[in-house]
Amino acid sequence: MEPIIQLGNKKVYPIIYKPTPNSRDSINCFLLEDAYSLTLIDAGIEQPHYKHFFREQLAAYGFQMHDISQILLTHHHNDHTGMVNDIVACKNIPVYASDKAIPRLRFDTNFLHYKIIFFEQLYEAYNVLHRAVATKRIAKLNSTYQQHEQLKIQADILPLQQSQKLGDLCIHYFPGHSPDSIAFYDEATKWLFAGDVIFANSIPNALVDFDEQGELLPTVRQQQQSFHALQSFELSHVFAGHQPSFTNTKEVIEQSLKRMELKWPRIERVLQQGELTGQQLAQAVYGAKLDQAFIFVMSDIIGYTHYGEMQNKITINKENPVWLFNNKGR
Ligand SMILES: [Zn+2]
């Protein structure tokens, strides 16, 4: 349980959920109270057990669902949007997210259809499409497409843009973990509601995604730039989407950049062996984790090889549907 944080007339009530008592990472959202409003920043995960937990937490703080005056989402992932439909069903309040989150939160069918094709092609290029985990992932994407009506956020989402202000909170884009990742910065208190932009103890996964033109996004470069951009902020307290909140902000940003730097040499070293497929590369770097944490491992392999190619450190032969990866210096 994290304490309530207060500065001037503002208070943050943390809602910290641990799926099991031993869970390493919590799922966090925050109530920000000022003289005029009670803002919910992120909305937890869509699970029956969570719904119960969320209502209990509100009650413990002396609030009810209809006390919430607006919802702000740091990004579209379902461990941040869980309670939105329940809250707006109870009271029609504004829901805000990045403009880039909107097709994702609406489960737009064109967007979902393209997403399936995009991942099939990419997994084929990395020669992992035949693996059972990949088949399962594609089946999941297909079932999301089929169930888009039930899954979508049942509220009008109001789009937020870079540098826009919402009351005292200023919106900042920090892509990397997802293309629509934003953080909310309160200049008076120097508080940052960061979603999954930065964590106290590890780097958020830079998940593979595509831009409006359908092109693979340089997620690793974006994440690195987001960490650099954070260095110019004066921060007193970072409220993150997972793991504990933290105040040693400079240290955490530096650590995060260092952790990123350590990833590339592992890939480079494996490529010293010679020309490899994406699957061979993933297996050599991650071993059994490739199947155990498929989405995260492939996001790393795809993200860092794309990064290496952009930095001219490796070449990727894309002549055939299955790509071949080469260390440039060989
Ligand atoms: Zn998350």
Short mmCIF file of C-alpha atoms and ligand atoms in Angstrom, two decimals:
data_model
loop_
_atom_site.label_atom_id
_atom_site.label_comp_id
_atom_site.label_asym_id
_atom_site.label_seq_id
_atom_site.Cartn_x
_atom_site.Cartn_y
_atom_site.Cartn_z
CA MET A 1 0.00 0.00 0.00
CA GLU A 2 1.46 3.34 -1.03
CA PRO A 3 0.71 6.44 1.05
CA ILE A 4 -1.52 9.33 -0.03
CA ILE A 5 0.70 12.13 -1.36
CA GLN A 6 -0.33 15.72 -0.71
CA LEU A 7 1.13 19.04 -1.85
CA GLY A 8 -0.81 22.30 -1.49
CA ASN A 9 -4.43 21.65 -2.42
CA LYS A 10 -3.60 18.54 -4.45
CA LYS A 11 -3.74 14.95 -3.31
CA VAL A 12 -2.85 11.68 -5.01
CA TYR A 13 -4.62 8.52 -3.87
CA PRO A 14 -2.75 5.50 -5.25
CA ILE A 15 -4.74 2.42 -6.27
CA ILE A 16 -2.15 -0.34 -6.32
CA TYR A 17 -3.25 -3.83 -7.32
CA LYS A 18 -1.17 -6.94 -6.92
CA PRO A 19 -2.77 -9.86 -8.83
CA THR A 20 -1.26 -12.29 -6.28
CA PRO A 21 0.48 -11.50 -2.97
CA ASN A 22 3.80 -12.52 -4.56
CA SER A 23 3.36 -10.59 -7.80
CA ARG A 24 6.51 -8.71 -8.66
CA ASP A 25 4.70 -5.98 -10.56
CA SER A 26 1.57 -4.19 -9.47
CA ILE A 27 -1.05 -2.64 -11.73
CA ASN A 28 -1.38 1.00 -10.71
CA CYS A 29 -3.81 3.81 -11.26
CA PHE A 30 -4.18 7.08 -9.37
CA LEU A 31 -6.88 9.44 -8.19
CA LEU A 32 -5.78 13.06 -8.36
CA GLU A 33 -7.89 15.39 -6.28
CA ASP A 34 -7.76 19.17 -6.45
CA ALA A 35 -10.20 21.91 -5.45
CA TYR A 36 -12.37 21.32 -8.53
CA SER A 37 -12.13 17.74 -9.65
CA LEU A 38 -11.35 14.13 -8.95
CA THR A 39 -9.39 12.75 -11.89
CA LEU A 40 -8.73 9.06 -12.41
CA ILE A 41 -5.43 8.52 -14.21
CA ASP A 42 -5.54 5.07 -15.84
CA ALA A 43 -8.24 2.62 -14.93
CA GLY A 44 -6.76 -0.75 -14.01
CA ILE A 45 -7.38 -4.10 -15.64
CA GLU A 46 -10.58 -5.64 -17.01
CA GLN A 47 -11.12 -8.53 -14.57
CA PRO A 48 -14.00 -9.38 -12.22
CA HIS A 49 -11.65 -9.53 -9.25
CA TYR A 50 -10.21 -6.13 -10.10
CA LYS A 51 -13.65 -4.51 -10.31
CA HIS A 52 -14.33 -5.56 -6.75
CA PHE A 53 -10.90 -4.39 -5.60
CA PHE A 54 -11.30 -0.99 -7.32
CA ARG A 55 -14.64 -0.24 -5.65
CA GLU A 56 -13.22 -1.25 -2.27
CA GLN A 57 -10.22 1.03 -2.73
CA LEU A 58 -12.45 3.97 -3.65
CA ALA A 59 -14.58 3.33 -0.57
CA ALA A 60 -11.48 3.10 1.63
CA TYR A 61 -10.58 6.62 0.45
CA GLY A 62 -14.15 7.82 1.06
CA PHE A 63 -15.13 7.99 -2.63
CA GLN A 64 -17.69 6.35 -4.89
CA MET A 65 -17.64 5.75 -8.64
CA HIS A 66 -19.81 8.80 -9.40
CA ASP A 67 -17.39 11.12 -7.54
CA ILE A 68 -14.90 10.69 -10.40
CA SER A 69 -15.14 13.71 -12.71
CA GLN A 70 -12.89 12.63 -15.59
CA ILE A 71 -10.63 9.78 -16.73
CA LEU A 72 -7.21 10.24 -18.33
CA LEU A 73 -5.53 7.30 -20.03
CA THR A 74 -1.75 7.11 -20.45
CA HIS A 75 -2.14 4.57 -23.31
CA HIS A 76 -4.54 2.00 -24.73
CA HIS A 77 -3.34 -1.27 -23.11
CA ASN A 78 -6.03 -3.24 -21.30
CA ASP A 79 -4.22 -3.13 -17.95
CA HIS A 80 -4.90 0.63 -18.00
CA THR A 81 -8.47 0.80 -19.28
CA GLY A 82 -10.26 -1.92 -17.27
CA MET A 83 -12.76 0.20 -15.34
CA VAL A 84 -13.57 2.79 -18.04
CA ASN A 85 -16.77 1.13 -19.29
CA ASP A 86 -18.06 0.55 -15.75
CA ILE A 87 -17.38 4.15 -14.69
CA VAL A 88 -18.95 5.78 -17.76
CA ALA A 89 -21.97 3.46 -17.43
CA CYS A 90 -22.39 4.86 -13.90
CA LYS A 91 -21.92 8.50 -14.92
CA ASN A 92 -21.20 10.03 -18.31
CA ILE A 93 -17.83 11.71 -17.72
CA PRO A 94 -15.12 12.72 -20.21
CA VAL A 95 -12.44 10.16 -21.09
CA TYR A 96 -9.18 11.51 -22.53
CA ALA A 97 -6.31 9.74 -24.30
CA SER A 98 -3.65 10.48 -26.90
CA ASP A 99 -5.04 11.06 -30.40
CA LYS A 100 -2.95 8.02 -31.39
CA ALA A 101 -4.83 5.84 -28.87
CA ILE A 102 -8.20 6.39 -30.49
CA PRO A 103 -8.28 3.67 -33.23
CA ARG A 104 -6.81 1.29 -30.65
CA LEU A 105 -9.37 2.07 -27.93
CA ARG A 106 -12.23 1.99 -30.42
CA PHE A 107 -11.08 -1.41 -31.73
CA ASP A 108 -11.41 0.07 -35.20
CA THR A 109 -11.93 -2.86 -37.62
CA ASN A 110 -9.64 -1.50 -40.36
CA PHE A 111 -6.94 -1.01 -37.77
CA LEU A 112 -7.40 -4.53 -36.32
CA HIS A 113 -7.48 -6.12 -39.77
CA TYR A 114 -4.20 -4.46 -40.71
CA LYS A 115 -2.68 -5.45 -37.36
CA ILE A 116 -3.18 -9.15 -38.17
CA ILE A 117 -1.52 -8.82 -41.60
CA PHE A 118 1.31 -6.73 -40.13
CA PHE A 119 2.20 -9.33 -37.48
CA GLU A 120 1.84 -12.30 -39.84
CA GLN A 121 4.31 -10.72 -42.26
CA LEU A 122 6.70 -9.62 -39.54
CA TYR A 123 6.70 -13.03 -37.82
CA GLU A 124 7.30 -14.67 -41.19
CA ALA A 125 10.21 -12.29 -41.86
CA TYR A 126 11.70 -13.29 -38.49
CA ASN A 127 10.93 -16.95 -39.28
CA VAL A 128 8.82 -17.54 -36.17
CA LEU A 129 5.34 -17.65 -37.76
CA HIS A 130 5.23 -21.48 -37.61
CA ARG A 131 5.82 -21.59 -33.85
CA ALA A 132 2.81 -22.55 -31.69
CA VAL A 133 3.14 -19.29 -29.71
CA ALA A 134 2.90 -17.25 -32.91
CA THR A 135 -0.16 -19.19 -34.08
CA LYS A 136 -1.73 -18.50 -30.69
CA ARG A 137 -0.93 -14.78 -30.93
CA ILE A 138 -2.44 -14.51 -34.43
CA ALA A 139 -5.54 -16.45 -33.27
CA LYS A 140 -5.87 -13.99 -30.36
CA LEU A 141 -5.68 -11.04 -32.77
CA ASN A 142 -8.37 -12.70 -34.91
CA SER A 143 -10.64 -13.22 -31.92
CA THR A 144 -10.13 -9.57 -30.87
CA TYR A 145 -11.20 -8.61 -34.40
CA GLN A 146 -14.33 -10.79 -34.09
CA GLN A 147 -15.22 -9.40 -30.67
CA HIS A 148 -14.41 -5.76 -31.36
CA GLU A 149 -17.92 -4.55 -30.43
CA GLN A 150 -17.80 -6.05 -26.93
CA LEU A 151 -14.19 -5.06 -26.30
CA LYS A 152 -14.22 -1.43 -27.33
CA ILE A 153 -14.37 1.47 -24.90
CA GLN A 154 -18.03 2.50 -24.79
CA ALA A 155 -17.32 6.20 -24.39
CA ASP A 156 -16.36 9.00 -26.73
CA ILE A 157 -12.62 9.38 -26.32
CA LEU A 158 -11.44 12.98 -26.35
CA PRO A 159 -8.07 13.26 -28.12
CA LEU A 160 -5.09 14.88 -26.46
CA GLN A 161 -2.14 16.38 -28.29
CA GLN A 162 1.46 17.09 -27.34
CA SER A 163 1.78 20.17 -25.05
CA GLN A 164 -1.97 20.51 -24.61
CA LYS A 165 -3.08 21.46 -21.11
CA LEU A 166 -5.92 19.90 -19.21
CA GLY A 167 -6.42 21.95 -16.06
CA ASP A 168 -2.96 22.04 -14.45
CA LEU A 169 -1.77 18.92 -16.26
CA CYS A 170 0.37 19.25 -19.36
CA ILE A 171 0.37 16.41 -21.90
CA HIS A 172 3.69 15.03 -23.13
CA TYR A 173 4.17 12.32 -25.76
CA PHE A 174 6.65 9.64 -24.71
CA PRO A 175 6.41 6.90 -27.37
CA GLY A 176 8.39 3.67 -27.05
CA HIS A 177 6.38 1.30 -24.87
CA SER A 178 3.45 2.06 -27.19
CA PRO A 179 2.97 4.68 -29.93
CA ASP A 180 0.23 6.41 -27.91
CA SER A 181 2.11 6.59 -24.59
CA ILE A 182 1.65 9.97 -22.93
CA ALA A 183 2.40 11.32 -19.48
CA PHE A 184 0.67 14.02 -17.48
CA TYR A 185 2.91 16.61 -15.85
CA ASP A 186 1.83 18.99 -13.10
CA GLU A 187 4.22 21.89 -13.14
CA ALA A 188 3.29 23.27 -9.71
CA THR A 189 3.98 20.01 -7.85
CA LYS A 190 6.50 18.57 -10.40
CA TRP A 191 4.50 15.35 -10.36
CA LEU A 192 4.55 13.12 -13.41
CA PHE A 193 1.86 10.53 -14.07
CA ALA A 194 3.94 8.40 -16.38
CA GLY A 195 1.92 5.28 -17.24
CA ASP A 196 4.36 2.77 -18.74
CA VAL A 197 6.94 5.33 -19.93
CA ILE A 198 9.37 4.58 -17.10
CA PHE A 199 9.49 2.17 -14.14
CA ALA A 200 11.44 2.20 -10.88
CA ASN A 201 13.17 -1.18 -11.37
CA SER A 202 13.24 -2.18 -15.03
CA ILE A 203 12.65 -0.79 -18.50
CA PRO A 204 9.15 -1.08 -19.92
CA ASN A 205 8.93 -3.34 -22.98
CA ALA A 206 9.13 -1.36 -26.20
CA LEU A 207 6.34 -3.28 -27.93
CA VAL A 208 6.39 -3.66 -31.70
CA ASP A 209 3.81 -1.46 -33.38
CA PHE A 210 3.17 0.45 -36.59
CA ASP A 211 2.51 4.06 -37.56
CA GLU A 212 -0.43 5.57 -39.47
CA GLN A 213 1.16 4.47 -42.77
CA GLY A 214 1.43 0.89 -41.52
CA GLU A 215 5.23 1.07 -41.19
CA LEU A 216 7.15 -0.58 -38.37
CA LEU A 217 7.88 2.05 -35.73
CA PRO A 218 11.43 2.60 -34.44
CA THR A 219 10.27 1.71 -30.92
CA VAL A 220 13.75 1.29 -29.41
CA ARG A 221 14.93 4.66 -30.73
CA GLN A 222 11.66 6.22 -29.54
CA GLN A 223 12.09 4.80 -26.06
CA GLN A 224 15.66 6.05 -25.87
CA GLN A 225 14.52 9.52 -26.99
CA SER A 226 11.72 9.48 -24.43
CA PHE A 227 14.21 8.72 -21.61
CA HIS A 228 16.44 11.55 -22.86
CA ALA A 229 13.45 13.91 -23.01
CA LEU A 230 12.60 13.01 -19.40
CA GLN A 231 16.04 14.17 -18.30
CA SER A 232 15.03 17.79 -18.99
CA PHE A 233 12.02 17.64 -16.66
CA GLU A 234 12.12 18.79 -13.09
CA LEU A 235 10.46 15.87 -11.31
CA SER A 236 9.62 15.49 -7.63
CA HIS A 237 7.55 12.31 -7.83
CA VAL A 238 6.86 9.85 -10.64
CA PHE A 239 3.64 7.84 -10.44
CA ALA A 240 4.15 4.87 -12.76
CA GLY A 241 1.72 2.34 -14.23
CA HIS A 242 3.54 -0.60 -12.64
CA GLN A 243 6.06 -1.06 -9.81
CA PRO A 244 6.42 1.50 -7.00
CA SER A 245 6.23 5.27 -7.44
CA PHE A 246 9.63 6.93 -7.06
CA THR A 247 11.32 10.20 -6.19
CA ASN A 248 14.96 9.40 -7.16
CA THR A 249 14.00 10.36 -10.68
CA LYS A 250 17.44 11.30 -12.11
CA GLU A 251 18.90 8.00 -10.99
CA VAL A 252 16.01 5.95 -12.42
CA ILE A 253 16.26 7.69 -15.83
CA GLU A 254 20.02 7.10 -15.98
CA GLN A 255 19.57 3.45 -14.98
CA SER A 256 16.92 3.01 -17.67
CA LEU A 257 19.21 4.39 -20.37
CA LYS A 258 22.03 2.12 -19.13
CA ARG A 259 19.76 -0.93 -19.18
CA MET A 260 18.88 -0.15 -22.81
CA GLU A 261 22.55 0.16 -23.76
CA LEU A 262 23.26 -3.31 -22.36
CA LYS A 263 20.79 -4.98 -24.71
CA TRP A 264 22.45 -4.23 -28.04
CA PRO A 265 25.86 -5.95 -27.42
CA ARG A 266 24.06 -9.25 -26.70
CA ILE A 267 22.51 -9.21 -30.16
CA GLU A 268 25.70 -8.01 -31.81
CA ARG A 269 27.75 -10.77 -30.19
CA VAL A 270 25.42 -13.49 -31.50
CA LEU A 271 25.59 -12.05 -35.01
CA GLN A 272 29.39 -12.52 -34.92
CA GLN A 273 28.63 -16.21 -35.58
CA GLY A 274 27.45 -15.41 -39.10
CA GLU A 275 24.25 -14.92 -41.04
CA LEU A 276 21.20 -15.87 -39.00
CA THR A 277 17.42 -15.87 -39.32
CA GLY A 278 15.41 -13.88 -36.80
CA GLN A 279 14.39 -17.10 -35.08
CA GLN A 280 17.99 -18.29 -34.74
CA LEU A 281 18.94 -14.89 -33.36
CA ALA A 282 16.05 -14.88 -30.86
CA GLN A 283 16.88 -18.42 -29.71
CA ALA A 284 20.57 -17.65 -29.28
CA VAL A 285 19.88 -14.49 -27.26
CA TYR A 286 16.84 -15.59 -25.26
CA GLY A 287 16.77 -19.42 -25.30
CA ALA A 288 13.56 -20.91 -23.85
CA LYS A 289 12.24 -17.43 -23.09
CA LEU A 290 11.36 -17.12 -26.78
CA ASP A 291 8.31 -19.33 -26.20
CA GLN A 292 7.69 -18.34 -22.57
CA ALA A 293 7.54 -14.60 -23.27
CA PHE A 294 7.07 -14.60 -27.04
CA ILE A 295 5.56 -11.13 -27.50
CA PHE A 296 8.20 -9.43 -25.34
CA VAL A 297 11.15 -11.35 -26.75
CA MET A 298 10.09 -10.70 -30.34
CA SER A 299 9.49 -7.03 -29.54
CA ASP A 300 13.08 -6.85 -28.31
CA ILE A 301 14.54 -8.77 -31.26
CA ILE A 302 12.52 -6.86 -33.86
CA GLY A 303 13.01 -3.51 -32.12
CA TYR A 304 16.76 -3.85 -31.58
CA THR A 305 17.53 -5.30 -35.05
CA HIS A 306 15.55 -2.45 -36.61
CA TYR A 307 17.56 -0.09 -34.40
CA GLY A 308 20.85 -1.77 -35.44
CA GLU A 309 19.89 -1.47 -39.10
CA MET A 310 19.02 2.24 -38.72
CA GLN A 311 22.34 2.80 -36.94
CA ASN A 312 24.16 0.97 -39.75
CA LYS A 313 25.48 -1.64 -37.33
CA ILE A 314 23.90 -4.64 -39.09
CA THR A 315 22.44 -5.44 -42.49
CA ILE A 316 19.15 -7.22 -43.02
CA ASN A 317 18.74 -9.12 -46.27
CA LYS A 318 15.04 -8.73 -47.13
CA GLU A 319 15.10 -10.39 -50.58
CA ASN A 320 13.08 -13.39 -49.40
CA PRO A 321 10.02 -13.51 -47.13
CA VAL A 322 12.35 -14.87 -44.41
CA TRP A 323 14.95 -12.21 -43.67
CA LEU A 324 18.63 -12.82 -42.93
CA PHE A 325 20.61 -10.84 -40.37
CA ASN A 326 24.27 -10.04 -40.71
CA ASN A 327 26.84 -8.33 -38.59
CA LYS A 328 28.12 -5.45 -40.66
CA GLY A 329 31.67 -5.56 -39.34
CA ARG A 330 32.30 -9.17 -40.39
ZN ZN B 1 0.81 -1.50 -18.38
#
